[in-house]
Amino acid sequence: MTMGLVLICCLLFIFSFGCGSNQNSTTGEENTADTSNDAKTLKVAMLMSGPISDGGYNASAYQGLMDSKKELGIEVAYSESVPLAEYEAAFRDYAMQGYDIVIGHGFEFQDGALKVAKEFPDVKFLVVSGNQGQEPNMASINLKTEETGYLMGALAGMMTKSNKIGAVGGAPVPPIVAPIEAFKQGARLVNPEVEILDSYIGSWDDVDKAKETAIAMINKGADIVMPIASMAGVGVIKGAQEKGAYALGYSADQNDIAPGTVLSSGILSIPDAIRLTLKDIKDGKFKAGVINYGLKDGVLKIAPYHEAEKLVPKDVQDKMEQIEQDIINGAIQVEFIDQQTSN
């Protein structure tokens, strides 16, 4: 969806997807590739575990791929909603087709990338939200999602009236656990007495289960909930809207899902992270290992308050800006915790 993150560790209609290329559907996969015949053109393929229509984690990866195609002049292809059992085969298939770079979007692709990379030393493998690299040809793009999780926690801690808030994760993997644990840290910075509920639903696309989980939290008194669960996270926001509670978006600006319900969102500018990484590779600057991006790089940010502008007091907005700057300049050190803690 940091799964580091894995996954990564959310999401609906905020991006416009015009790819301007041919698409084919094969066994549940959709591929799009530039038709350029230039043999020197860098060829990049991406694998995603969810749909590009999720309005969040996978949608932003798709946007990053398309932005890179336009700005860097590369040839691209992608497969969405790739089943777990087919990760290795999908990596291998693109490598055998002659792609120079194959990206697994999410921590869940890391094991497959580590294995297949050994078979194709001349192909570069990237994992978004991964936490490992491997010489000579595998690297992870690590978004410091604990920073955005911390900020969203601080906002929830200041805005809660019931003194109880909640977070719903897709799975207890590092890139999801880390921002949720940071959510707890941020909330307690501004509100030491706040009670925090958290739950992992074991799915990235079960919208109904995510909604039920959020409603259960709200019924226990939580008045603000945050999802980090890819497409399933839409259910958390819809549940908050249905129950008259508030939600925080994550991964992308999710205001459009429920304007007036979403107070703000922690944005992971995955498009920027992907584009910057591919540019470095094109410029001959690839290094196996972990590539880190955070608030100070402009890759992570807070979304506007939109319709909630009138709901979030000026002093809270000012405090949020101060906390963000404190993280950037090092005055606040957000602890990276990748194991779920008790509340």
XYZ file of C-alpha atoms in Angstrom:
343
model
C 0.000 0.000 0.000
C 6.110 1.851 4.045
C 5.445 -2.289 3.523
C 7.782 -0.002 3.935
C 6.350 -0.126 3.170
C 4.609 -3.236 1.860
C 2.712 -3.071 -0.182
C 1.428 -0.487 0.781
C -0.148 -0.222 2.492
C -6.629 3.850 -0.227
C -9.163 5.766 -2.547
C -11.492 6.912 -5.276
C -12.027 9.159 -8.225
C -9.317 11.795 -8.006
C -7.063 11.053 -10.865
C -7.810 11.301 -14.548
C -6.431 8.386 -16.487
C -5.789 9.018 -20.157
C -3.080 6.699 -21.368
C -3.282 7.296 -25.090
C -2.180 3.782 -25.958
C -3.507 0.368 -26.821
C -4.846 -1.858 -24.080
C -5.269 -5.606 -24.056
C -6.900 -7.770 -21.417
C -5.415 -11.181 -20.663
C -6.453 -13.383 -17.743
C -7.637 -10.427 -15.728
C -4.673 -8.197 -16.618
C -4.678 -5.014 -18.640
C -1.521 -3.933 -20.446
C -0.670 -0.659 -22.107
C 2.485 -0.007 -24.053
C 3.942 2.770 -26.141
C 4.167 1.785 -29.800
C 7.569 3.396 -30.315
C 10.004 1.374 -32.416
C 13.067 3.146 -31.025
C 15.297 0.333 -29.734
C 16.987 2.763 -27.352
C 13.766 3.693 -25.603
C 13.725 2.579 -21.970
C 11.024 -0.040 -21.438
C 9.294 -0.057 -18.047
C 6.576 -2.427 -16.792
C 4.572 -2.232 -13.580
C 2.684 -4.843 -11.560
C -0.151 -3.845 -9.214
C -2.125 -6.007 -6.795
C -5.255 -3.860 -7.138
C -7.118 -1.906 -9.816
C -5.963 1.419 -11.215
C -9.502 2.648 -10.553
C -9.079 2.546 -6.762
C -8.604 6.307 -6.606
C -5.619 5.902 -4.300
C -2.618 3.608 -3.997
C -2.786 1.850 -7.359
C -4.302 4.814 -9.166
C -1.367 6.949 -8.095
C 1.115 4.325 -9.300
C -0.584 4.301 -12.677
C -0.408 8.081 -12.801
C 3.298 7.933 -11.972
C 3.870 5.485 -14.799
C 1.955 7.634 -17.272
C 3.685 10.829 -16.080
C 7.036 9.120 -16.557
C 6.061 7.982 -20.027
C 5.217 11.545 -21.005
C 8.112 13.324 -19.318
C 10.903 10.792 -19.835
C 9.917 9.376 -23.207
C 9.838 5.791 -21.998
C 7.781 2.849 -23.212
C 5.439 1.450 -20.573
C 3.221 -1.514 -19.792
C 1.265 -2.492 -16.713
C -0.717 -5.338 -15.191
C -3.345 -4.528 -12.585
C -5.024 -6.782 -9.995
C -2.273 -9.374 -10.268
C -3.084 -12.397 -8.044
C -0.572 -13.265 -5.337
C 0.164 -16.645 -6.885
C 1.213 -14.962 -10.146
C 3.649 -12.335 -8.832
C 6.821 -14.210 -9.753
C 5.475 -15.280 -13.128
C 4.453 -11.706 -13.944
C 7.925 -10.369 -13.081
C 9.497 -13.128 -15.135
C 7.195 -12.575 -18.100
C 8.042 -8.882 -18.447
C 11.759 -9.588 -18.020
C 11.615 -12.202 -20.771
C 9.796 -9.725 -23.015
C 12.815 -7.441 -22.860
C 11.676 -4.781 -20.401
C 14.577 -2.888 -18.841
C 12.792 -2.162 -15.562
C 9.978 -4.062 -13.842
C 8.237 -2.405 -10.893
C 6.218 -4.229 -8.249
C 3.870 -1.698 -6.685
C 3.634 -2.697 -3.049
C 5.579 -4.478 -0.335
C 3.777 -7.669 -1.233
C 5.875 -7.881 -4.423
C 9.208 -7.795 -2.607
C 9.830 -11.528 -2.202
C 9.012 -12.155 -5.850
C 11.301 -9.360 -7.010
C 14.195 -10.589 -4.866
C 13.880 -14.064 -6.350
C 13.326 -13.209 -10.011
C 15.991 -10.467 -10.030
C 18.636 -13.169 -9.594
C 17.483 -14.789 -12.830
C 17.743 -11.590 -14.886
C 20.862 -9.634 -13.831
C 20.536 -7.233 -16.769
C 16.986 -6.196 -15.811
C 16.370 -3.740 -12.987
C 13.650 -4.545 -10.466
C 11.964 -1.971 -8.222
C 9.518 -2.468 -5.354
C 7.439 0.477 -4.167
C 7.059 0.457 -0.373
C 9.724 -2.193 -0.078
C 12.446 -2.270 2.539
C 15.195 -4.318 0.891
C 17.582 -4.040 -2.008
C 19.772 -6.627 -3.676
C 22.946 -6.242 -5.709
C 23.287 -5.687 -8.526
C 19.824 -4.950 -9.871
C 17.055 -4.658 -7.262
C 16.003 -1.603 -5.257
C 13.079 -0.539 -3.105
C 11.354 2.835 -3.158
C 10.600 3.564 0.471
C 8.093 6.284 1.244
C 8.482 7.377 4.853
C 4.785 6.876 5.447
C 5.281 7.113 9.178
C 5.594 10.872 8.629
C 2.160 11.251 7.030
C 0.671 8.812 9.526
C 2.015 10.999 12.339
C 0.482 14.126 10.832
C -2.913 12.496 10.362
C -2.787 11.281 13.951
C -2.059 14.790 15.176
C -5.026 16.147 13.227
C -7.316 13.434 14.590
C -6.035 14.009 18.115
C -6.848 17.706 17.939
C -10.195 17.329 16.183
C -11.795 14.465 18.125
C -14.694 15.402 20.398
C -15.216 11.927 21.853
C -11.509 11.482 22.587
C -11.581 8.223 20.642
C -10.260 7.682 17.108
C -9.596 4.679 14.871
C -7.408 3.363 12.057
C -8.164 0.482 9.691
C -5.311 -1.288 7.894
C -5.413 -3.710 5.003
C -2.844 -6.111 6.475
C -0.295 -5.960 9.321
C 2.711 -5.498 7.058
C 5.481 -2.936 7.698
C 4.330 -0.221 5.248
C 0.861 -0.309 6.803
C 1.747 -0.918 10.433
C 4.346 1.884 10.448
C 1.976 4.736 9.514
C -0.732 3.414 11.844
C 1.724 3.240 14.742
C 2.883 6.752 13.819
C -0.780 7.798 13.751
C -0.865 6.816 17.413
C 2.313 8.788 18.131
C 0.989 11.929 16.460
C -2.364 11.731 18.200
C -0.733 11.359 21.606
C 1.627 14.261 20.957
C -1.310 16.659 20.957
C -3.741 14.647 23.079
C -2.068 12.266 25.564
C -5.417 10.946 26.806
C -6.860 9.997 23.410
C -7.998 6.389 22.956
C -6.984 4.790 19.675
C -8.613 1.762 18.059
C -6.868 -0.109 15.262
C -7.773 -3.151 13.213
C -6.404 -5.032 10.190
C -8.994 -6.565 7.890
C -6.737 -8.862 5.851
C -7.811 -7.447 2.502
C -7.027 -4.639 0.072
C -10.305 -4.747 -1.804
C -13.051 -5.835 0.616
C -14.891 -2.520 0.808
C -17.782 -3.986 2.794
C -15.540 -5.471 5.471
C -13.646 -2.196 5.820
C -16.923 -0.320 6.151
C -18.203 -2.739 8.796
C -14.939 -2.385 10.730
C -15.127 1.401 10.656
C -18.767 1.412 11.739
C -17.899 -0.936 14.617
C -15.252 1.554 15.751
C -17.702 4.426 15.455
C -20.271 2.471 17.452
C -17.614 2.149 20.163
C -17.283 5.925 20.262
C -14.660 6.786 17.658
C -15.597 9.990 15.848
C -12.673 10.059 13.385
C -11.390 7.058 11.408
C -8.558 6.624 8.924
C -8.041 3.821 6.382
C -4.758 2.520 5.019
C -6.198 -0.306 2.977
C -6.043 0.531 -0.733
C -9.438 0.089 -2.445
C -11.004 -1.315 0.733
C -10.348 2.015 2.438
C -13.222 3.550 0.515
C -15.500 1.561 2.800
C -14.012 3.215 5.883
C -14.734 6.672 4.522
C -18.229 5.678 3.401
C -18.898 4.176 6.824
C -17.889 7.436 8.495
C -20.124 9.376 6.138
C -23.064 7.065 6.845
C -22.642 7.362 10.623
C -22.026 11.110 10.718
C -18.396 10.738 11.813
C -15.290 12.151 10.159
C -12.589 10.402 8.159
C -9.023 11.073 7.137
C -7.885 10.041 3.682
C -4.617 8.320 3.032
C -2.259 7.767 0.105
C -4.092 10.277 -2.098
C -6.397 13.255 -1.598
C -9.618 11.349 -0.932
C -11.898 14.313 -0.401
C -13.937 13.446 -3.487
C -15.111 10.205 -1.887
C -17.100 12.071 0.755
C -16.703 15.866 0.716
C -17.308 17.305 4.163
C -16.615 13.946 5.803
C -12.921 13.807 4.901
C -11.101 16.393 7.013
C -7.833 16.027 5.104
C -5.613 13.318 3.640
C -2.039 12.214 4.046
C -0.748 12.252 0.482
C 1.963 9.905 -0.700
C 3.010 11.407 -4.006
C 3.787 8.042 -5.484
C 3.797 9.565 -8.992
C 6.694 11.820 -7.980
C 8.593 8.988 -6.297
C 8.241 6.768 -9.355
C 9.121 9.539 -11.799
C 12.169 10.700 -9.818
C 13.448 7.140 -9.478
C 12.975 6.330 -13.165
C 14.679 9.592 -14.141
C 17.704 8.662 -12.052
C 17.845 5.244 -13.689
C 17.550 6.773 -17.147
C 20.403 9.126 -16.220
C 22.571 6.191 -15.191
C 22.242 6.720 -11.439
C 20.715 3.402 -10.404
C 21.896 1.985 -7.081
C 20.712 -1.268 -5.556
C 19.344 -0.721 -2.068
C 16.593 1.340 -0.471
C 15.667 4.744 -1.913
C 13.996 6.944 0.706
C 11.513 9.776 0.118
C 9.830 11.866 2.824
C 8.217 15.203 3.629
C 11.452 17.073 2.995
C 11.544 15.717 -0.562
C 8.032 16.973 -1.291
C 6.906 13.420 -2.009
C 4.779 13.298 1.143
C 2.346 16.099 1.983
C -0.963 17.073 3.570
C -4.001 17.583 1.345
C -6.066 20.780 1.504
C -9.002 20.776 3.915
C -11.463 21.499 1.101
C -15.051 21.567 2.440
C -13.710 20.866 5.934
C -11.855 24.199 5.960
C -14.605 25.728 8.091
C -14.561 22.736 10.450
C -10.838 22.779 11.223
C -10.031 25.777 13.459
C -7.239 28.126 12.426
C -5.167 27.227 15.472
C -5.374 23.550 14.525
C -4.299 24.324 10.962
C -1.390 26.385 12.292
C -0.375 23.583 14.640
C -0.437 21.113 11.753
C 1.898 23.337 9.744
C 4.249 23.602 12.707
C 4.341 19.846 13.261
C 5.052 19.296 9.569
C 7.966 21.742 9.680
C 9.255 20.168 12.881
C 9.372 16.783 11.165
C 11.145 18.258 8.143
C 13.785 20.066 10.190
C 14.277 17.188 12.604
C 12.784 18.787 15.711
C 10.311 15.897 15.768
C 11.703 12.420 15.171
C 8.929 10.068 14.116
C 9.704 6.591 15.362
C 9.465 3.836 12.770
C 7.544 0.943 14.336
C 6.684 -1.970 12.056
C 5.056 -4.222 14.655
C 1.555 -3.574 15.990
C 1.557 -2.298 19.562
C -1.178 -2.470 22.158
C -3.392 0.541 22.635
